[in-house]
PDB file of C-alpha atoms and ligand atoms in Angstrom:
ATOM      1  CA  UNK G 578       0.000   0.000   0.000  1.00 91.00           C
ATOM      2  CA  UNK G 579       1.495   3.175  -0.401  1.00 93.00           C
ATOM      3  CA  UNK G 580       1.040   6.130   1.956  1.00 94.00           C
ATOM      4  CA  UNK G 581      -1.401   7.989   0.018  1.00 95.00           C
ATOM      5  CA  UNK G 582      -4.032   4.296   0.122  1.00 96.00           C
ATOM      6  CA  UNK G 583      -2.637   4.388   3.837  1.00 97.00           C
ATOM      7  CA  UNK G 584      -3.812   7.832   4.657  1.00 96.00           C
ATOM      8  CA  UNK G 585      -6.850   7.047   2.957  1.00 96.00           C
ATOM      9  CA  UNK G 586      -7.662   3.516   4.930  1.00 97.00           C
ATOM     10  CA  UNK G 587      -6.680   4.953   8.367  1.00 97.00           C
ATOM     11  CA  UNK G 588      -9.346   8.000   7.876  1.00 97.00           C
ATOM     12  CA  UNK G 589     -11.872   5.991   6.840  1.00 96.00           C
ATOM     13  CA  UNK G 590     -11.360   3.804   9.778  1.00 97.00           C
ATOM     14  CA  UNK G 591     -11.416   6.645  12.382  1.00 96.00           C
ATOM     15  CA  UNK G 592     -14.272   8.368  10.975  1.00 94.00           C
ATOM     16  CA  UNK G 593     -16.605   5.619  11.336  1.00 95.00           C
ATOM     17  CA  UNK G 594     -15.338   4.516  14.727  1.00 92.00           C
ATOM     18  CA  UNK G 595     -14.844   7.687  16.704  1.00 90.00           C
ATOM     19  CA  UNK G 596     -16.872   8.682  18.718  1.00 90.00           C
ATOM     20  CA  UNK G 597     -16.444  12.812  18.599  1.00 93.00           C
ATOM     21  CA  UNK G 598     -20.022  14.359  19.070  1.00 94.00           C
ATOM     22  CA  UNK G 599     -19.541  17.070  16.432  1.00 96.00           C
ATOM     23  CA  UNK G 600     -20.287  14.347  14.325  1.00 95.00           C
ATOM     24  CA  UNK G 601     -23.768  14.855  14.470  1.00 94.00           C
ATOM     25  CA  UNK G 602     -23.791  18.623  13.532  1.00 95.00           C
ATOM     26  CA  UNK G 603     -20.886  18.803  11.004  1.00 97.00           C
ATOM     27  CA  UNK G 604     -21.581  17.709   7.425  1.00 97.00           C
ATOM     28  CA  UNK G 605     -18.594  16.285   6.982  1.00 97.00           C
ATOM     29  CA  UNK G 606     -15.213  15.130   8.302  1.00 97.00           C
ATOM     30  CA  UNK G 607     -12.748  17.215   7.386  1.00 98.00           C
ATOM     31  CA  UNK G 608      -9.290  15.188   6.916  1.00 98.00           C
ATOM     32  CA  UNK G 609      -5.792  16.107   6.305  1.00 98.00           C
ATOM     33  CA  UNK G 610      -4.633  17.128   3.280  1.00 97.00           C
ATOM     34  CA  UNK G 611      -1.194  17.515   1.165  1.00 97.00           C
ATOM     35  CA  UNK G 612       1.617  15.510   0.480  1.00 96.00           C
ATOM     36  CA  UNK G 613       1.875  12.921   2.624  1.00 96.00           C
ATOM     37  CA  UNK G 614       5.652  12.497   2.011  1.00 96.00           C
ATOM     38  CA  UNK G 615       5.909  15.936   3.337  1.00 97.00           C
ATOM     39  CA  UNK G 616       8.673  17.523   5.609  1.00 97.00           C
ATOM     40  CA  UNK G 617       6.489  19.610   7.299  1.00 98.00           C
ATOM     41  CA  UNK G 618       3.174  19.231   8.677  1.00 98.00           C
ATOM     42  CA  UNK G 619       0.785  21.830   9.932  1.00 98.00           C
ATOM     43  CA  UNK G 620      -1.661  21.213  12.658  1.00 98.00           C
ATOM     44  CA  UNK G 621      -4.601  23.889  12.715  1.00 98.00           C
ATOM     45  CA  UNK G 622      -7.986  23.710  15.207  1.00 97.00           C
ATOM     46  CA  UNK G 623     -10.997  22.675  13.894  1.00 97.00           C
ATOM     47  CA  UNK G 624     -12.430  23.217  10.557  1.00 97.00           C
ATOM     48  CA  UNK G 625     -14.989  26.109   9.956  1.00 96.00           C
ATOM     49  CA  UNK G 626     -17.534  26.958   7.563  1.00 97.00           C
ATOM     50  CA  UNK G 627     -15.558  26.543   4.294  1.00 97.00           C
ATOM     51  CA  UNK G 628     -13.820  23.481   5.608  1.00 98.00           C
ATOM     52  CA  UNK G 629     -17.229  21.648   6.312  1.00 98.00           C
ATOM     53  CA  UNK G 630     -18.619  22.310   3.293  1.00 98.00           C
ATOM     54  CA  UNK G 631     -15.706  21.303   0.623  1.00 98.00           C
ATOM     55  CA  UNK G 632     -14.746  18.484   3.054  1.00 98.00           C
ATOM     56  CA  UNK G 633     -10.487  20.308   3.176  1.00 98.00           C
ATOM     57  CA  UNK G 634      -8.603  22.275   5.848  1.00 98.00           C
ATOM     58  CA  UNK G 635      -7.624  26.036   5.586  1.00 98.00           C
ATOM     59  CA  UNK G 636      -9.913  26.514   2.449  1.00 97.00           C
ATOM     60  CA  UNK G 637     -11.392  29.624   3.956  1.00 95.00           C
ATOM     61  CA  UNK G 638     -10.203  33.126   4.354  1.00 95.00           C
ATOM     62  CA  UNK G 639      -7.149  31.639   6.988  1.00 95.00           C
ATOM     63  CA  UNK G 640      -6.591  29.374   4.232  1.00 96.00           C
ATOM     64  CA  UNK G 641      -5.413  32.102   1.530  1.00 95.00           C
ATOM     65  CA  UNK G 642      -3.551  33.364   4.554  1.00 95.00           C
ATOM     66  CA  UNK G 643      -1.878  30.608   5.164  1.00 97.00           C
ATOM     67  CA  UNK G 644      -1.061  30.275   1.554  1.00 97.00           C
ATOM     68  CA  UNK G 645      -0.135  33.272   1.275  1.00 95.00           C
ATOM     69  CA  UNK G 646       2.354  32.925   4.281  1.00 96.00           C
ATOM     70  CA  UNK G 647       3.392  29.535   2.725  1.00 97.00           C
ATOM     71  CA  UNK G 648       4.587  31.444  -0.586  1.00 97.00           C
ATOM     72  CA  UNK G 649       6.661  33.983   1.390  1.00 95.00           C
ATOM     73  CA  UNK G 650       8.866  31.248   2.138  1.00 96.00           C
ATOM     74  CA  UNK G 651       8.714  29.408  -1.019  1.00 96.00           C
ATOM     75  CA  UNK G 652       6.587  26.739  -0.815  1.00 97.00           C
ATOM     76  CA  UNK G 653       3.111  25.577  -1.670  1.00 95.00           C
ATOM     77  CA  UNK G 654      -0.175  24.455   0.090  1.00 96.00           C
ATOM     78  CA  UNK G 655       1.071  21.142  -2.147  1.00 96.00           C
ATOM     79  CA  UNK G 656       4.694  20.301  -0.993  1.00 97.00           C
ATOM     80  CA  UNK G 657       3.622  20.131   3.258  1.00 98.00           C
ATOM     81  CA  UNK G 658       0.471  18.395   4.913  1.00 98.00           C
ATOM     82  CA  UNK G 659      -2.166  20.297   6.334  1.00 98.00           C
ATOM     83  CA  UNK G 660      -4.437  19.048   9.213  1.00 98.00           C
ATOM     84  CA  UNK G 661      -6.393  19.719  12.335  1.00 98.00           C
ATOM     85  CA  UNK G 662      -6.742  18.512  16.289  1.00 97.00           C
ATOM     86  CA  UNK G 663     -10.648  17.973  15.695  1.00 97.00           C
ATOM     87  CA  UNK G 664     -11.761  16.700  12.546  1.00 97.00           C
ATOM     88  CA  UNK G 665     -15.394  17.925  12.803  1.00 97.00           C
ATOM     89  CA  UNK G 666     -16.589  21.514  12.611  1.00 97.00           C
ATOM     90  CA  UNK G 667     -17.521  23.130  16.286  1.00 97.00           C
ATOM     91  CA  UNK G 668     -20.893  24.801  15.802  1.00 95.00           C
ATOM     92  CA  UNK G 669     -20.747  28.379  14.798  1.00 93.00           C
ATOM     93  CA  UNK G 670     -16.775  27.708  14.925  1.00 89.00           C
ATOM     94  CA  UNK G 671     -16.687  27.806  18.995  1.00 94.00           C
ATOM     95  CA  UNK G 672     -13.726  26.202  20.052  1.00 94.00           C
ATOM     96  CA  UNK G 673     -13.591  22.765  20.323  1.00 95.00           C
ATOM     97  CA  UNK G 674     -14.618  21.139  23.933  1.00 95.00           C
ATOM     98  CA  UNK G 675     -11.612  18.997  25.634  1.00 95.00           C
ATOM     99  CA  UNK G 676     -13.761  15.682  25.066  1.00 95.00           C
ATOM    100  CA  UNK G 677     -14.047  16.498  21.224  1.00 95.00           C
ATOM    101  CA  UNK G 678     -10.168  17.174  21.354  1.00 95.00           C
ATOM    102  CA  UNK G 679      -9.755  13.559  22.961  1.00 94.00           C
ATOM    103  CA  UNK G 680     -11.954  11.545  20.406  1.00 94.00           C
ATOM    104  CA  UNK G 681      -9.476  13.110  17.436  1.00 95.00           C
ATOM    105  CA  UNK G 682      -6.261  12.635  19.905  1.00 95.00           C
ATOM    106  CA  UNK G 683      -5.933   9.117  18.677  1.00 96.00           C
ATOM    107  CA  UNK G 684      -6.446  10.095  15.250  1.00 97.00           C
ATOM    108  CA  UNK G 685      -4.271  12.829  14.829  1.00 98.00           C
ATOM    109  CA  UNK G 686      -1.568  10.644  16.577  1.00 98.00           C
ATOM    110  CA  UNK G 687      -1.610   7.525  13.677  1.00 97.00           C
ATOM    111  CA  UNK G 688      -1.824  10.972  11.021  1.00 97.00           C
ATOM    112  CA  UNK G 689       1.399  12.141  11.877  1.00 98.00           C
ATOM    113  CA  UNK G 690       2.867   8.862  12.501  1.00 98.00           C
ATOM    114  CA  UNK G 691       1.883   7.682   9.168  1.00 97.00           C
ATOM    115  CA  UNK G 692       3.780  11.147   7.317  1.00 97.00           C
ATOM    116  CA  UNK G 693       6.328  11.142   9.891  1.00 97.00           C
ATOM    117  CA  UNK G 694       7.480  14.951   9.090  1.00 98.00           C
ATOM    118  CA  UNK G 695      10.368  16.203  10.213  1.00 98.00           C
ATOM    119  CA  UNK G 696       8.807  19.242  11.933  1.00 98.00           C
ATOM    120  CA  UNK G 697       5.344  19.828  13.046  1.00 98.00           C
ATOM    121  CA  UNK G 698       4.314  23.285  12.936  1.00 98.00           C
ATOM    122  CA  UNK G 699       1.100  24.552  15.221  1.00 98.00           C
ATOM    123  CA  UNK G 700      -1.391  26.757  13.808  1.00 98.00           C
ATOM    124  CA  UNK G 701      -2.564  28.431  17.545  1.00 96.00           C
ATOM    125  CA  UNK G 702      -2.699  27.289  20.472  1.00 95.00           C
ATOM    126  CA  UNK G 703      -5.390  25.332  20.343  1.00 95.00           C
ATOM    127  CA  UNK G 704      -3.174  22.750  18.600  1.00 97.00           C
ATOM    128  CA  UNK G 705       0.148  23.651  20.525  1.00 98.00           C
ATOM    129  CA  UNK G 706      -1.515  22.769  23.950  1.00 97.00           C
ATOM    130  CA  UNK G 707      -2.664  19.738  22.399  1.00 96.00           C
ATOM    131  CA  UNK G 708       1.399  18.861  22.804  1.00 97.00           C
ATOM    132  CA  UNK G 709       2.620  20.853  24.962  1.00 98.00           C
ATOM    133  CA  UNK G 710      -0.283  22.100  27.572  1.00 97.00           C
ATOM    134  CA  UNK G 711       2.470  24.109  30.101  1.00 98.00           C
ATOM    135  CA  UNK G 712       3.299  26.877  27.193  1.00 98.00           C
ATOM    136  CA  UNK G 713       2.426  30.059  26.633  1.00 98.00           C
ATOM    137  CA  UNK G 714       2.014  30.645  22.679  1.00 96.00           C
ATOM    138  CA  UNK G 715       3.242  34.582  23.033  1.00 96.00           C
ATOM    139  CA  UNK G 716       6.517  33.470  24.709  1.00 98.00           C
ATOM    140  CA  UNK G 717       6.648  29.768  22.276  1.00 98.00           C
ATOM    141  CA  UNK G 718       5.440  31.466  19.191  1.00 98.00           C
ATOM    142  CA  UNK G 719       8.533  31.067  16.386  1.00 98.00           C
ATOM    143  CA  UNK G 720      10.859  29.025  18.502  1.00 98.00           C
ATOM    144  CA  UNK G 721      12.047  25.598  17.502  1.00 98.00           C
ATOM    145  CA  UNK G 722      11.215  22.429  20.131  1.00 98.00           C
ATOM    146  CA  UNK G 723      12.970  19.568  20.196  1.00 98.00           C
ATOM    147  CA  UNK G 724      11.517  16.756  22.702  1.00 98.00           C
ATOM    148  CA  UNK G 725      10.758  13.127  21.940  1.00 98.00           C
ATOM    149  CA  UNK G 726       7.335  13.193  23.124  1.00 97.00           C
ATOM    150  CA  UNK G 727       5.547   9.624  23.768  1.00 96.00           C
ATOM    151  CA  UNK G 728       4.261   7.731  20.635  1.00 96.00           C
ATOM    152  CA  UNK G 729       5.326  10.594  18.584  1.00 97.00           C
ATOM    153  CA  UNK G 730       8.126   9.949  16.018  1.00 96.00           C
ATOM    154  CA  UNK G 731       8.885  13.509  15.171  1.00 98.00           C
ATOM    155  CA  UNK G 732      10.956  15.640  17.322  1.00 98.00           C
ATOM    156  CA  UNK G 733      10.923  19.002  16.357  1.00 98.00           C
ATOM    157  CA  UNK G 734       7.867  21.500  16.435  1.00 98.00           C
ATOM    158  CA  UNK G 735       7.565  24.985  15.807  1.00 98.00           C
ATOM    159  CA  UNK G 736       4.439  26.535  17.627  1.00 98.00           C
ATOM    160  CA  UNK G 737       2.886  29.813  15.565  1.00 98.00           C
ATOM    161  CA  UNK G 738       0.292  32.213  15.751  1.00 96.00           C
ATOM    162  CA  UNK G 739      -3.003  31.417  14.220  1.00 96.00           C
ATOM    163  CA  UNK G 740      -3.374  32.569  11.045  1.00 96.00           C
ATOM    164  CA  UNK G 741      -6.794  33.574  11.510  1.00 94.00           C
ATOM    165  CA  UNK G 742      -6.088  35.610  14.444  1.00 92.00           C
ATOM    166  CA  UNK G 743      -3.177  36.916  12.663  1.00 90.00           C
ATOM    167  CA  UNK G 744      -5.546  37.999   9.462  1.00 88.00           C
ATOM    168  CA  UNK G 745      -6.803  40.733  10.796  1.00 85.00           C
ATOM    169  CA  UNK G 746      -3.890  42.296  13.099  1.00 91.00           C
ATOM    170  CA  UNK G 747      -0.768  44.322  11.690  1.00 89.00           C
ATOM    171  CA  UNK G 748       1.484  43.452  14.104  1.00 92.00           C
ATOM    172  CA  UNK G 749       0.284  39.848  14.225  1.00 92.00           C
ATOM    173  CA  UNK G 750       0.995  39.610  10.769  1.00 93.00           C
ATOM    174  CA  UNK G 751       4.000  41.053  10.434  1.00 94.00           C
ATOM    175  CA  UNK G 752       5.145  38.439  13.489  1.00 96.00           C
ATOM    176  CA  UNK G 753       4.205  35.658  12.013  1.00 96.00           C
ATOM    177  CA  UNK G 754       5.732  36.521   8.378  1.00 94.00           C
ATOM    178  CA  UNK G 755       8.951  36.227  10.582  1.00 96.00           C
ATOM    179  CA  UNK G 756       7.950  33.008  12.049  1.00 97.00           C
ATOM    180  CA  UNK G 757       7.407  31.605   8.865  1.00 97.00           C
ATOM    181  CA  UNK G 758      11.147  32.413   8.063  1.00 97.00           C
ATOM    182  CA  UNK G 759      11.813  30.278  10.666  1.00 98.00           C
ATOM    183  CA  UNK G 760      10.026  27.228   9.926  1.00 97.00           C
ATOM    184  CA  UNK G 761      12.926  27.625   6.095  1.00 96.00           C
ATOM    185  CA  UNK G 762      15.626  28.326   8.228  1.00 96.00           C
ATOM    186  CA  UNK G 763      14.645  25.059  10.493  1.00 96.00           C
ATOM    187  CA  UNK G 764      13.788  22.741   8.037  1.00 94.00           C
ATOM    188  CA  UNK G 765      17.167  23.631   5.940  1.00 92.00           C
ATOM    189  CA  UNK G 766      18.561  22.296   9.277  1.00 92.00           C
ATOM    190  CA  UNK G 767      16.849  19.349   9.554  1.00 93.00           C
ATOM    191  CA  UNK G 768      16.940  17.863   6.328  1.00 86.00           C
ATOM    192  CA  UNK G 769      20.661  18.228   6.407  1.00 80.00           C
TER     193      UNK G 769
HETATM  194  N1  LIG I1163      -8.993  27.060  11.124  1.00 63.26           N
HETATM  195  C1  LIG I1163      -8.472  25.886  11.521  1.00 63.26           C
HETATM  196  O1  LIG I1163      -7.905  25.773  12.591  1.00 63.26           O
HETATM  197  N2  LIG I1163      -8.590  24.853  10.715  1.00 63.26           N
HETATM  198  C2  LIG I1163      -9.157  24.921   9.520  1.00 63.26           C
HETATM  199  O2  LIG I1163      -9.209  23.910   8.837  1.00 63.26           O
HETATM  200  C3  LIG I1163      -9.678  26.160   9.123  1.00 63.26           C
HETATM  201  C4  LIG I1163      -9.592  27.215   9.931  1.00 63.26           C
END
């Protein structure tokens, strides 16, 4: 099988055995999406409106953000993996409940397993608390981790500001342009 056909089995799986509650009000699961040979996967929140209707992550107005911030350092929504903590859309986008993040945890886990990136980048901190609960994103945002963390192959993770929050805030923006310069300057390290 090759990763793509194993991406595809392990979704199907976890979609019709999990037991998230969103289920019920989404329309869809929204899965990861990409290149699942990728050296760089990015873990976002929960989808919203845009996501639950074309079934894809970041296809909304964060979306062109984030592809947007993707081209400033060269790459495209194509060449990294893009997925979320909770698979199912939180009614009017609310944030997701801790039980809905723990009936994706498992999920998520065999994802980024499966891809095995050699950095995982958070989109908020929504998803960096997911990892690592004790941080603080405005003092973690655009700094490198390295930890082995249990049952996770990759060891390096680069927590960032949300690009939604980031949309509509100058400074915001401007910060996270120069985080995304990090996540070129780390994974130039990393594949060396
Ligand atoms: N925000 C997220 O966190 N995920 C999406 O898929 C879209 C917006």
């Amino acid at each position: 099988m090759t990763k793509t056909e194993k991406l595809s089995d392990l979704n199907k799986r976890w979609s019709l055995k999990n037991t998230c509650e969103l289920k019920t009000s989404a329309t869809q699961p929204v899965f990861g999406d990409g290149n699942p040979n990728a050296d760089i996967v990015f873990i976002g929140e929960a989808p919203g409106k845009s996501e639950d209707k074309t079934g894809k992550p970041f296809v909304g107005a964060a979306g062109k953000f984030l592809a947007e911030m993707l081209q400033s350092i060269k790459l495209k929504r194509e060449d990294v993996y893009i997925t979320n903590i909770v698979k199912y859309r939180p009614p009017n986008n609310r944030d997701p409940k801790p039980s809905e993040k723990e009936s994706c945890a498992k999920w998520l886990v065999e994802e980024l397993n499966l891809i095995e990136p050699k950095l995982i980048v958070f989109l908020g901190r929504h998803a960096m608390h997911n990892f690592f609960p004790e941080l603080i994103i405005g003092d973690a945002h655009g700094k490198l981790i390295q930890k082995k963390l249990p049952g996770i192959a990759t060891e390096y993770f680069l927590p960032l500001y949300h690009p939604a929050a980031a949309l509509y805030n100058g400074g915001m923006r401007e910060t996270l342009k120069k985080d995304f310069a990090v996540i070129a300057k780390s994974i130039k390290k990393l594949k060396k």
